[in-house]
Coordinates of C-alpha atoms and ligand atoms in Angstrom, one line a residue:
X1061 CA -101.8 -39.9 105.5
X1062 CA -98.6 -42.1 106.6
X1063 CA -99.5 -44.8 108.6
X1064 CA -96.4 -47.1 110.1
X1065 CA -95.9 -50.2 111.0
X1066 CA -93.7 -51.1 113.9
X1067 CA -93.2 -54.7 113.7
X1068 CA -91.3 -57.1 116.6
X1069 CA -91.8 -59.7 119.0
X1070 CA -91.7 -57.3 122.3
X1071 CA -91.2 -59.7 124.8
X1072 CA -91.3 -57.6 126.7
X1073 CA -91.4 -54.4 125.5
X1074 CA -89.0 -52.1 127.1
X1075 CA -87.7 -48.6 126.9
X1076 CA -85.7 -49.1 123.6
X1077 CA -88.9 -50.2 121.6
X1078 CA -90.8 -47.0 123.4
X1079 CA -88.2 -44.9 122.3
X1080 CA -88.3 -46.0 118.7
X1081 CA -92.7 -46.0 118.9
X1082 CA -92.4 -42.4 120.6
X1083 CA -90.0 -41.1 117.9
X1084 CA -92.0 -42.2 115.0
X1085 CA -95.1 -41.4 116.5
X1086 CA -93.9 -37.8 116.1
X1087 CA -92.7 -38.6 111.9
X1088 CA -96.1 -40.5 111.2
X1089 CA -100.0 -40.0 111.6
X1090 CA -100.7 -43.3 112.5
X1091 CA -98.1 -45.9 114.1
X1092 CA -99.3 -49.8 114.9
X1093 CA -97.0 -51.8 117.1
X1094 CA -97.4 -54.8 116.1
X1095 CA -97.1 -57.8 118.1
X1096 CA -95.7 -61.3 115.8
X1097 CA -97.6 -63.9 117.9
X1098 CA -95.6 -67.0 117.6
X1099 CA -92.1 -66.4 116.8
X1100 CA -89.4 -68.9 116.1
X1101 CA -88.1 -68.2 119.6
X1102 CA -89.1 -69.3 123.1
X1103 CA -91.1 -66.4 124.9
X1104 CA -91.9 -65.6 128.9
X1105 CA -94.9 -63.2 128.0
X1106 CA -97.7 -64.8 126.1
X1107 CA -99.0 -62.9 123.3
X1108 CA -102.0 -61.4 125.5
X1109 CA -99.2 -60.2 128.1
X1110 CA -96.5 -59.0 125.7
X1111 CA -100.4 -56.9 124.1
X1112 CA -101.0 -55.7 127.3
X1113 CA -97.4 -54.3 128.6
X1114 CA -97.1 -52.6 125.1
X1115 CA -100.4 -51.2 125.1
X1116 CA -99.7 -49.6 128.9
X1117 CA -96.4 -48.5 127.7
X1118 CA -97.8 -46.3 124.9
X1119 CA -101.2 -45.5 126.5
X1120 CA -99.4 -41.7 126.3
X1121 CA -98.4 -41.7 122.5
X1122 CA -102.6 -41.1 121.0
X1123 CA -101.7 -42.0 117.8
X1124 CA -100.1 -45.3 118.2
X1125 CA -101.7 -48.1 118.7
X1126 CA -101.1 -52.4 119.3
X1127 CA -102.1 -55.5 117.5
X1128 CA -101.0 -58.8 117.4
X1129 CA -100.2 -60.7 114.0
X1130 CA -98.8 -64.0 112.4
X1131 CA -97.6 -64.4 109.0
X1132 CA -95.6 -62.1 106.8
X1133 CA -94.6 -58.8 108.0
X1134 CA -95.9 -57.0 104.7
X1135 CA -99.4 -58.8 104.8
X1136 CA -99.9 -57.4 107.9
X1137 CA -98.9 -53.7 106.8
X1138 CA -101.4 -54.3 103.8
X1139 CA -103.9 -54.9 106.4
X1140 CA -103.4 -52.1 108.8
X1141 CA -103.3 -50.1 105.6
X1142 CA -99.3 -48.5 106.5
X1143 CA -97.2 -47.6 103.7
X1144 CA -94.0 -47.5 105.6
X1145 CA -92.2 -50.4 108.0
X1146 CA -90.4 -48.9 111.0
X1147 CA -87.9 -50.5 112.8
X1148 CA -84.7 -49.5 115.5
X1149 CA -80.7 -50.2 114.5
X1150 CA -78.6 -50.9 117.2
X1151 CA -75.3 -52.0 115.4
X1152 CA -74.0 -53.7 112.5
X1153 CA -75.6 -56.5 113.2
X1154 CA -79.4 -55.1 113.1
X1155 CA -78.4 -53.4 110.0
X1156 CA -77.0 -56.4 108.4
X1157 CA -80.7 -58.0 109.0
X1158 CA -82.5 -55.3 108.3
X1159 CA -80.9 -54.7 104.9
X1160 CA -81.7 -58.2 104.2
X1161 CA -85.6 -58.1 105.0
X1162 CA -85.5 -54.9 103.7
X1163 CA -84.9 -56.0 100.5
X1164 CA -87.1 -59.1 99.9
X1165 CA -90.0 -57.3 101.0
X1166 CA -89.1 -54.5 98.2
X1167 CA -89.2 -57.3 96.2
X1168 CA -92.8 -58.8 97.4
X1169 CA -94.0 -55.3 98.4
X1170 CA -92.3 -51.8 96.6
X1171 CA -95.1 -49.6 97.3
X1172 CA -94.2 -50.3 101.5
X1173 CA -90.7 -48.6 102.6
X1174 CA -88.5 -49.5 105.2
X1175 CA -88.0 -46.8 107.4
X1176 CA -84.6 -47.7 110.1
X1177 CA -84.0 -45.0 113.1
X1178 CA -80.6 -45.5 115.5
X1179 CA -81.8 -46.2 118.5
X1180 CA -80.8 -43.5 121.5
X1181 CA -77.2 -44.6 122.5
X1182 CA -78.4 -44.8 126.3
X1183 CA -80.0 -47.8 125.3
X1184 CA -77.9 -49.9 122.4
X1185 CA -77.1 -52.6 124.8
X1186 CA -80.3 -53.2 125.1
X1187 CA -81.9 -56.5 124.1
X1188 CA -85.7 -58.4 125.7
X1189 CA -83.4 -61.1 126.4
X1190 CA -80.6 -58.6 128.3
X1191 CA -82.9 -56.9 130.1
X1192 CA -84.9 -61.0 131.3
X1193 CA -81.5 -61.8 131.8
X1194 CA -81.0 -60.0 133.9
X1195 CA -84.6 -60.0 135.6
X1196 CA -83.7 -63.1 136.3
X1197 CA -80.7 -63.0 138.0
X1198 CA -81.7 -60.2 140.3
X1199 CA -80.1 -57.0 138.3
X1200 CA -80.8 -53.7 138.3
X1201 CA -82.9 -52.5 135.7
X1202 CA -84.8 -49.3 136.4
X1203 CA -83.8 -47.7 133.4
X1204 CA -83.9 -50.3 131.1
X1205 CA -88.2 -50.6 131.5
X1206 CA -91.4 -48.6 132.7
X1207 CA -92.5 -49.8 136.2
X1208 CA -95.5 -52.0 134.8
X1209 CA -93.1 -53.9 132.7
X1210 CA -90.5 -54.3 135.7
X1211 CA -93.5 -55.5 137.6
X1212 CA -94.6 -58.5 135.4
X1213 CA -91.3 -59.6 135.3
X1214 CA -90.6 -59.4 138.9
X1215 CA -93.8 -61.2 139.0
X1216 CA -92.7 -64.1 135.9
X1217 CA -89.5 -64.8 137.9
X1218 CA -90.8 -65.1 141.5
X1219 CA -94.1 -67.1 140.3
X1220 CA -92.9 -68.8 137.3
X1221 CA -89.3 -70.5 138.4
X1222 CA -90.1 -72.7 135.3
X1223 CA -90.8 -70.3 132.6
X1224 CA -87.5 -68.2 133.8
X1225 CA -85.4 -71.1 134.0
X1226 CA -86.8 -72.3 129.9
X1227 CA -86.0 -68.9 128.3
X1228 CA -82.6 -68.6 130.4
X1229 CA -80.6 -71.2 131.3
X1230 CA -78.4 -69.7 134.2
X1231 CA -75.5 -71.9 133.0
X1232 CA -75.5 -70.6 129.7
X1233 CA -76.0 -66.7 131.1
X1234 CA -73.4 -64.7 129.7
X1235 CA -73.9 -62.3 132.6
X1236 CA -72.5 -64.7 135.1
X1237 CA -69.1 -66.3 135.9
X1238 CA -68.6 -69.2 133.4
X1239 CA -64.7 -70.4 135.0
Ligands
ADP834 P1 -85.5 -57.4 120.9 O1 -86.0 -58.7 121.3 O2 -84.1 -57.4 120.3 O3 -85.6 -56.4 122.0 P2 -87.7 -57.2 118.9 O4 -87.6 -58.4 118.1 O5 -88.9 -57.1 119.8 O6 -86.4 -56.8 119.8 O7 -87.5 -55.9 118.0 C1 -88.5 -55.0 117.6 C2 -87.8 -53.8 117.0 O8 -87.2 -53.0 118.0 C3 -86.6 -54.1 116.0 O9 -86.6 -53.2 115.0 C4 -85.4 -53.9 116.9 O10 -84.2 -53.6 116.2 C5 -85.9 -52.8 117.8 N1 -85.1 -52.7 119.0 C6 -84.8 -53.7 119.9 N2 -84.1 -53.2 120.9 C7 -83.9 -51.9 120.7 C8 -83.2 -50.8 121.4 N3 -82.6 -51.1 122.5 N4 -83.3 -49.6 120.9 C9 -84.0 -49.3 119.8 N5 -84.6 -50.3 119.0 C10 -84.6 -51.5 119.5

């Protein structure tokens, strides 16, 4: 059986990440999302919110499921028990990092390969912090997220002026007029 892991920080998960989780849910027997819980970035969804919005998102795909983890990417594929790391290229830029990782965890784990899938070109703009940034400001961004997902961040940025204002300063927002 190939079980694989799907490692990120999914905050929040949108329709890029499901894209990548539905294709390999088709390649592999098992996939696990897996949720790193305290990255070295600041976060609007809280590891319990960024669970649940991932676990609704893929509530449709029976053989993939969500977990939350710390620590090194491998350990937590020794855990789950997957033999193969999945993860989605946009550009040069992802590949660059990935080839990196990809290597040192050859090095500290052979026996788990790196499995890299383009992502669908409708959505290789698309970033968790495009898609808040532009929560935040108001944009349009039905494609970009399933309903549930556009909901909580609806809900973030009309609740939460605070949290939207930490993650995105509007002054440094690269979608806005800068003079
Ligand atoms: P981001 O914050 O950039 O959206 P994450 O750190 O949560 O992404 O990334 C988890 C995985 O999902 C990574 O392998 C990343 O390359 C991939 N990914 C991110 N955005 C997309 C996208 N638009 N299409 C396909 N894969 C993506």
């Amino acid at each position: 059986m190939t079980k694989a892991l799907y490692p990120g920080t999914f905050d929040p998960i949108h329709n890029g990440h499901i894209d990548i989780a539905s294709r390999a849910s088709a390649m592999f027997d098992e996939v696990v999302l897996a949720i790193y819980d305290a990255p070295p970035k600041k976060l609007l969804f809280n590891t319990e919110e960024r669970l649940n919005l991932a676990r609704r998102a893929l509530a449709n795909l029976p053989n993939v499921s969500v977990v939350r983890y710390g620590g090194l990417t491998i350990a937590c594929a020794r855990e789950v028990g997957a033999n193969v790391i999945v993860r989605g290229l946009r550009n040069v830029a992802d590949f660059e990092f990935e080839q990196q990782i990809g290597w040192v965890n050859r090095e500290m784990a052979p026996d788990v390969e790196l499995c890299c899938l383009f992502c669908n070109d409708s959505y290789a703009f698309l970033s968790a912090t495009i898609l808040k940034e532009v929560a935040s400001l108001d944009g349009e961004y039905t494609r970009w997220a399933p309903e549930h997902v556009r909901r909580a961040l609806r809900e973030k940025y009309a609740h939460d002026g605070e949290a939207a204002t930490s993650i995105m300063s509007k002054s440094q927002s690269k979608l806005t007029h800068r003079g």
